[in-house]
Amino acid sequence: MTFEGRPNRDAEVVLVGRSNVGKSTLMRELTGHDVTTGKKPGVTRKPNHFDWAPQSFMFTDLPGFGFMTGVEEDHREAIKTDVVRYVEDNADSILAGVLVVDGKAVIDIIDRHSGEGEIPHDVEMFGFLQDVDVQPIVAVNKMDKVDDRDERLNALCERLGLYPPWQQWDDTIAPITAKKGSIEPLNEALRSCFREAKRDDLLQFVK
């Protein structure tokens, strides 16, 4: 395994996404624990685990990937490779992969990297989670900064290969504002995922 020191747990929810989309803030809201972040993007090179031994369950915040100011391209690619390997290696115990995106910027970022032969990182990660049979949930963060909410979320669905309107994907598309503690749509999607996995004992972690 690429990342060492993973607690041996039967069930896991991983947070994946680009740098600076608010994963650490979301992790704090989900776990109630402060998450130490590096001052510069790309500094964190290992997962942050928050686990509960009695339920054999943990949330894992994986390092951010994609473009990072001042970070060499080979370093960025190494991070992404490590994240992909971690998910592949532990897919059997990962109940959900929460892909965190910036609600205001994600459409522009995807469209900027949609040239011939290119697959944007966010779209690629969404498809990858599906390919390894990990339930993908897209936490569309910073929605307090988005004016055209429905239009923006429908556009994101189209780019991920989901038919709009976005409201029919409430187990997959979760508009949130982690900084303000507004994450109920994500909690609801996780509750649905836990019930489907017959892990009602984990519902206490997504109240």
mmCIF file of C-alpha atoms in Angstrom:
data_model
loop_
_atom_site.group_PDB
_atom_site.id
_atom_site.type_symbol
_atom_site.label_atom_id
_atom_site.label_comp_id
_atom_site.label_asym_id
_atom_site.label_seq_id
_atom_site.Cartn_x
_atom_site.Cartn_y
_atom_site.Cartn_z
ATOM 1 C CA MET A 1 0.000 0.000 0.000
ATOM 2 C CA THR A 2 1.293 3.449 -0.872
ATOM 3 C CA PHE A 3 0.123 5.254 2.262
ATOM 4 C CA GLU A 4 1.272 3.519 5.433
ATOM 5 C CA GLY A 5 -0.309 3.370 8.862
ATOM 6 C CA ARG A 6 -3.952 2.903 7.845
ATOM 7 C CA PRO A 7 -6.039 1.749 10.841
ATOM 8 C CA ASN A 8 -7.547 -1.683 10.248
ATOM 9 C CA ARG A 9 -11.246 -0.819 9.924
ATOM 10 C CA ASP A 10 -14.094 -2.653 8.179
ATOM 11 C CA ALA A 11 -15.931 0.475 7.017
ATOM 12 C CA GLU A 12 -14.613 3.788 5.738
ATOM 13 C CA VAL A 13 -15.742 7.004 4.082
ATOM 14 C CA VAL A 14 -13.024 8.803 2.117
ATOM 15 C CA LEU A 15 -12.911 12.473 1.142
ATOM 16 C CA VAL A 16 -11.208 13.162 -2.182
ATOM 17 C CA GLY A 17 -10.866 16.288 -4.290
ATOM 18 C CA ARG A 18 -8.681 19.083 -5.532
ATOM 19 C CA SER A 19 -6.660 21.238 -3.191
ATOM 20 C CA ASN A 20 -8.415 24.223 -1.609
ATOM 21 C CA VAL A 21 -11.989 22.981 -2.070
ATOM 22 C CA GLY A 22 -12.643 22.774 1.682
ATOM 23 C CA LYS A 23 -12.041 19.083 2.438
ATOM 24 C CA SER A 24 -10.395 19.766 5.794
ATOM 25 C CA THR A 25 -13.197 22.099 6.851
ATOM 26 C CA LEU A 26 -15.727 19.460 5.861
ATOM 27 C CA MET A 27 -13.777 16.824 7.767
ATOM 28 C CA ARG A 28 -13.992 18.998 10.874
ATOM 29 C CA GLU A 29 -17.770 19.292 10.470
ATOM 30 C CA LEU A 30 -18.166 15.529 10.000
ATOM 31 C CA THR A 31 -15.942 14.466 12.883
ATOM 32 C CA GLY A 32 -16.016 17.361 15.323
ATOM 33 C CA HIS A 33 -12.214 17.363 15.305
ATOM 34 C CA ASP A 34 -9.933 20.147 14.141
ATOM 35 C CA VAL A 35 -7.941 19.139 11.085
ATOM 36 C CA THR A 36 -4.462 20.585 10.789
ATOM 37 C CA THR A 37 -3.747 21.758 7.274
ATOM 38 C CA GLY A 38 -0.530 22.819 5.606
ATOM 39 C CA LYS A 39 -0.033 26.498 4.870
ATOM 40 C CA LYS A 40 0.717 25.711 1.247
ATOM 41 C CA PRO A 41 -1.297 23.395 -1.031
ATOM 42 C CA GLY A 42 0.283 20.009 -1.612
ATOM 43 C CA VAL A 43 2.099 19.927 1.719
ATOM 44 C CA THR A 44 -0.111 17.166 3.131
ATOM 45 C CA ARG A 45 1.088 13.926 1.624
ATOM 46 C CA LYS A 46 -0.662 11.391 3.853
ATOM 47 C CA PRO A 47 -4.265 10.677 4.800
ATOM 48 C CA ASN A 48 -5.881 12.031 7.958
ATOM 49 C CA HIS A 49 -7.893 9.258 9.670
ATOM 50 C CA PHE A 50 -10.559 9.742 12.327
ATOM 51 C CA ASP A 51 -11.707 6.356 13.525
ATOM 52 C CA TRP A 52 -14.038 4.730 16.009
ATOM 53 C CA ALA A 53 -12.759 1.294 17.011
ATOM 54 C CA PRO A 54 -16.026 -0.114 18.498
ATOM 55 C CA GLN A 55 -17.814 0.318 15.150
ATOM 56 C CA SER A 56 -14.661 -0.431 13.126
ATOM 57 C CA PHE A 57 -15.346 2.742 11.126
ATOM 58 C CA MET A 58 -13.421 5.831 10.041
ATOM 59 C CA PHE A 59 -13.525 8.982 7.969
ATOM 60 C CA THR A 60 -10.386 9.556 5.901
ATOM 61 C CA ASP A 61 -9.353 12.877 4.375
ATOM 62 C CA LEU A 62 -7.052 12.076 1.452
ATOM 63 C CA PRO A 63 -4.487 14.612 0.155
ATOM 64 C CA GLY A 64 -5.730 17.127 -2.409
ATOM 65 C CA PHE A 65 -4.781 16.677 -6.052
ATOM 66 C CA GLY A 66 -4.779 18.790 -9.224
ATOM 67 C CA PHE A 67 -3.048 22.094 -9.902
ATOM 68 C CA MET A 68 -1.291 23.637 -6.907
ATOM 69 C CA THR A 69 0.654 26.889 -7.024
ATOM 70 C CA GLY A 70 4.361 26.294 -6.559
ATOM 71 C CA VAL A 71 4.104 22.496 -6.715
ATOM 72 C CA GLU A 72 5.949 20.611 -9.456
ATOM 73 C CA GLU A 73 3.825 18.620 -11.902
ATOM 74 C CA ASP A 74 5.521 15.291 -11.105
ATOM 75 C CA HIS A 75 4.802 15.891 -7.408
ATOM 76 C CA ARG A 76 1.139 16.614 -8.207
ATOM 77 C CA GLU A 77 0.883 13.454 -10.281
ATOM 78 C CA ALA A 78 2.494 11.400 -7.495
ATOM 79 C CA ILE A 79 -0.139 12.632 -5.033
ATOM 80 C CA LYS A 80 -2.952 11.718 -7.418
ATOM 81 C CA THR A 81 -1.444 8.276 -8.024
ATOM 82 C CA ASP A 82 -1.197 7.661 -4.270
ATOM 83 C CA VAL A 83 -4.840 8.665 -3.786
ATOM 84 C CA VAL A 84 -6.006 6.368 -6.584
ATOM 85 C CA ARG A 85 -3.979 3.445 -5.214
ATOM 86 C CA TYR A 86 -5.319 3.994 -1.709
ATOM 87 C CA VAL A 87 -8.917 3.840 -2.940
ATOM 88 C CA GLU A 88 -8.195 0.804 -5.129
ATOM 89 C CA ASP A 89 -6.447 -1.070 -2.320
ATOM 90 C CA ASN A 90 -9.235 -0.413 0.194
ATOM 91 C CA ALA A 91 -12.285 -0.346 -2.078
ATOM 92 C CA ASP A 92 -13.870 -3.367 -0.374
ATOM 93 C CA SER A 93 -14.197 -1.475 2.911
ATOM 94 C CA ILE A 94 -14.952 2.013 1.512
ATOM 95 C CA LEU A 95 -18.698 2.619 1.749
ATOM 96 C CA ALA A 96 -18.598 6.009 0.032
ATOM 97 C CA GLY A 97 -16.148 8.271 -1.748
ATOM 98 C CA VAL A 98 -17.043 11.911 -1.109
ATOM 99 C CA LEU A 99 -15.731 13.970 -4.015
ATOM 100 C CA VAL A 100 -15.517 17.544 -2.726
ATOM 101 C CA VAL A 101 -15.734 20.299 -5.355
ATOM 102 C CA ASP A 102 -15.917 24.089 -5.242
ATOM 103 C CA GLY A 103 -19.482 24.942 -6.288
ATOM 104 C CA LYS A 104 -18.521 28.299 -7.742
ATOM 105 C CA ALA A 105 -15.465 27.168 -9.722
ATOM 106 C CA VAL A 106 -16.062 23.520 -10.649
ATOM 107 C CA ILE A 107 -17.847 24.067 -13.987
ATOM 108 C CA ASP A 108 -15.162 26.459 -15.248
ATOM 109 C CA ILE A 109 -12.401 24.086 -14.099
ATOM 110 C CA ILE A 110 -13.998 21.090 -15.803
ATOM 111 C CA ASP A 111 -14.623 23.003 -19.036
ATOM 112 C CA ARG A 112 -11.061 24.362 -19.054
ATOM 113 C CA HIS A 113 -9.711 20.801 -19.080
ATOM 114 C CA SER A 114 -12.176 19.234 -21.503
ATOM 115 C CA GLY A 115 -10.084 19.405 -24.644
ATOM 116 C CA GLU A 116 -9.566 16.502 -27.035
ATOM 117 C CA GLY A 117 -8.002 13.570 -25.209
ATOM 118 C CA GLU A 118 -8.406 15.271 -21.839
ATOM 119 C CA ILE A 119 -10.538 14.111 -18.922
ATOM 120 C CA PRO A 120 -10.873 16.684 -16.125
ATOM 121 C CA HIS A 121 -9.661 15.433 -12.731
ATOM 122 C CA ASP A 122 -13.079 15.762 -11.074
ATOM 123 C CA VAL A 123 -14.902 13.871 -13.830
ATOM 124 C CA GLU A 124 -12.152 11.252 -13.918
ATOM 125 C CA MET A 125 -12.319 10.736 -10.132
ATOM 126 C CA PHE A 126 -16.120 10.414 -10.209
ATOM 127 C CA GLY A 127 -15.871 7.724 -12.892
ATOM 128 C CA PHE A 128 -13.017 6.002 -11.080
ATOM 129 C CA LEU A 129 -15.071 5.658 -7.884
ATOM 130 C CA GLN A 130 -17.870 4.072 -9.914
ATOM 131 C CA ASP A 131 -15.399 1.728 -11.635
ATOM 132 C CA VAL A 132 -14.105 0.354 -8.319
ATOM 133 C CA ASP A 133 -17.667 -0.016 -6.930
ATOM 134 C CA VAL A 134 -17.337 2.770 -4.377
ATOM 135 C CA GLN A 135 -20.507 4.858 -4.005
ATOM 136 C CA PRO A 136 -19.614 8.372 -5.237
ATOM 137 C CA ILE A 137 -21.162 11.358 -3.448
ATOM 138 C CA VAL A 138 -20.319 14.811 -4.799
ATOM 139 C CA ALA A 139 -20.183 17.369 -1.982
ATOM 140 C CA VAL A 140 -20.651 20.637 -3.872
ATOM 141 C CA ASN A 141 -19.084 23.023 -1.371
ATOM 142 C CA LYS A 142 -19.161 26.824 -0.958
ATOM 143 C CA MET A 143 -22.741 27.003 -2.244
ATOM 144 C CA ASP A 144 -23.266 30.224 -0.282
ATOM 145 C CA LYS A 145 -21.219 31.914 -3.013
ATOM 146 C CA VAL A 146 -23.379 30.547 -5.856
ATOM 147 C CA ASP A 147 -26.300 32.625 -7.176
ATOM 148 C CA ASP A 148 -27.574 30.366 -9.981
ATOM 149 C CA ARG A 149 -27.809 27.293 -7.721
ATOM 150 C CA ASP A 150 -30.086 25.008 -9.785
ATOM 151 C CA GLU A 151 -28.488 25.967 -13.083
ATOM 152 C CA ARG A 152 -24.992 25.326 -11.703
ATOM 153 C CA LEU A 153 -25.906 21.957 -10.165
ATOM 154 C CA ASN A 154 -27.685 20.826 -13.342
ATOM 155 C CA ALA A 155 -24.600 21.765 -15.375
ATOM 156 C CA LEU A 156 -22.437 19.717 -13.020
ATOM 157 C CA CYS A 157 -24.741 16.708 -13.413
ATOM 158 C CA GLU A 158 -24.424 16.939 -17.199
ATOM 159 C CA ARG A 159 -20.641 16.954 -16.999
ATOM 160 C CA LEU A 160 -20.642 13.923 -14.697
ATOM 161 C CA GLY A 161 -22.944 11.970 -17.016
ATOM 162 C CA LEU A 162 -26.026 12.320 -14.799
ATOM 163 C CA TYR A 163 -29.324 13.456 -16.319
ATOM 164 C CA PRO A 164 -30.647 16.727 -14.819
ATOM 165 C CA PRO A 165 -32.480 17.880 -12.823
ATOM 166 C CA TRP A 166 -29.985 17.497 -9.999
ATOM 167 C CA GLN A 167 -32.732 16.992 -7.403
ATOM 168 C CA GLN A 168 -33.282 13.410 -8.553
ATOM 169 C CA TRP A 169 -29.692 12.606 -7.538
ATOM 170 C CA ASP A 170 -29.971 13.553 -3.863
ATOM 171 C CA ASP A 171 -28.008 10.419 -2.925
ATOM 172 C CA THR A 172 -25.170 11.583 -5.216
ATOM 173 C CA ILE A 173 -25.224 15.393 -5.424
ATOM 174 C CA ALA A 174 -25.007 17.174 -2.062
ATOM 175 C CA PRO A 175 -24.890 21.004 -2.093
ATOM 176 C CA ILE A 176 -23.196 22.179 1.119
ATOM 177 C CA THR A 177 -21.385 25.080 2.767
ATOM 178 C CA ALA A 178 -18.949 23.405 5.146
ATOM 179 C CA LYS A 179 -17.554 26.652 6.542
ATOM 180 C CA LYS A 180 -21.013 27.549 7.870
ATOM 181 C CA GLY A 181 -21.752 24.041 9.112
ATOM 182 C CA SER A 182 -24.413 23.524 6.454
ATOM 183 C CA ILE A 183 -23.793 19.897 5.452
ATOM 184 C CA GLU A 184 -27.196 18.213 5.935
ATOM 185 C CA PRO A 185 -27.548 17.154 2.243
ATOM 186 C CA LEU A 186 -24.245 15.258 2.570
ATOM 187 C CA ASN A 187 -25.293 13.678 5.857
ATOM 188 C CA GLU A 188 -28.532 12.540 4.237
ATOM 189 C CA ALA A 189 -26.649 10.989 1.302
ATOM 190 C CA LEU A 190 -24.329 9.194 3.737
ATOM 191 C CA ARG A 191 -27.297 7.961 5.794
ATOM 192 C CA SER A 192 -28.793 6.491 2.632
ATOM 193 C CA CYS A 193 -25.459 4.837 1.813
ATOM 194 C CA PHE A 194 -25.094 3.353 5.322
ATOM 195 C CA ARG A 195 -28.633 1.971 5.288
ATOM 196 C CA GLU A 196 -28.035 0.358 1.904
ATOM 197 C CA ALA A 197 -24.875 -1.257 3.297
ATOM 198 C CA LYS A 198 -26.941 -2.490 6.284
ATOM 199 C CA ARG A 199 -24.739 -0.478 8.641
ATOM 200 C CA ASP A 200 -27.389 1.332 10.695
ATOM 201 C CA ASP A 201 -24.869 1.377 13.545
ATOM 202 C CA LEU A 202 -22.996 4.092 11.635
ATOM 203 C CA LEU A 203 -25.955 6.477 11.420
ATOM 204 C CA GLN A 204 -24.820 8.056 14.683
ATOM 205 C CA PHE A 205 -21.876 9.593 12.825
ATOM 206 C CA VAL A 206 -24.025 11.567 10.362
ATOM 207 C CA LYS A 207 -26.652 13.178 12.591
#
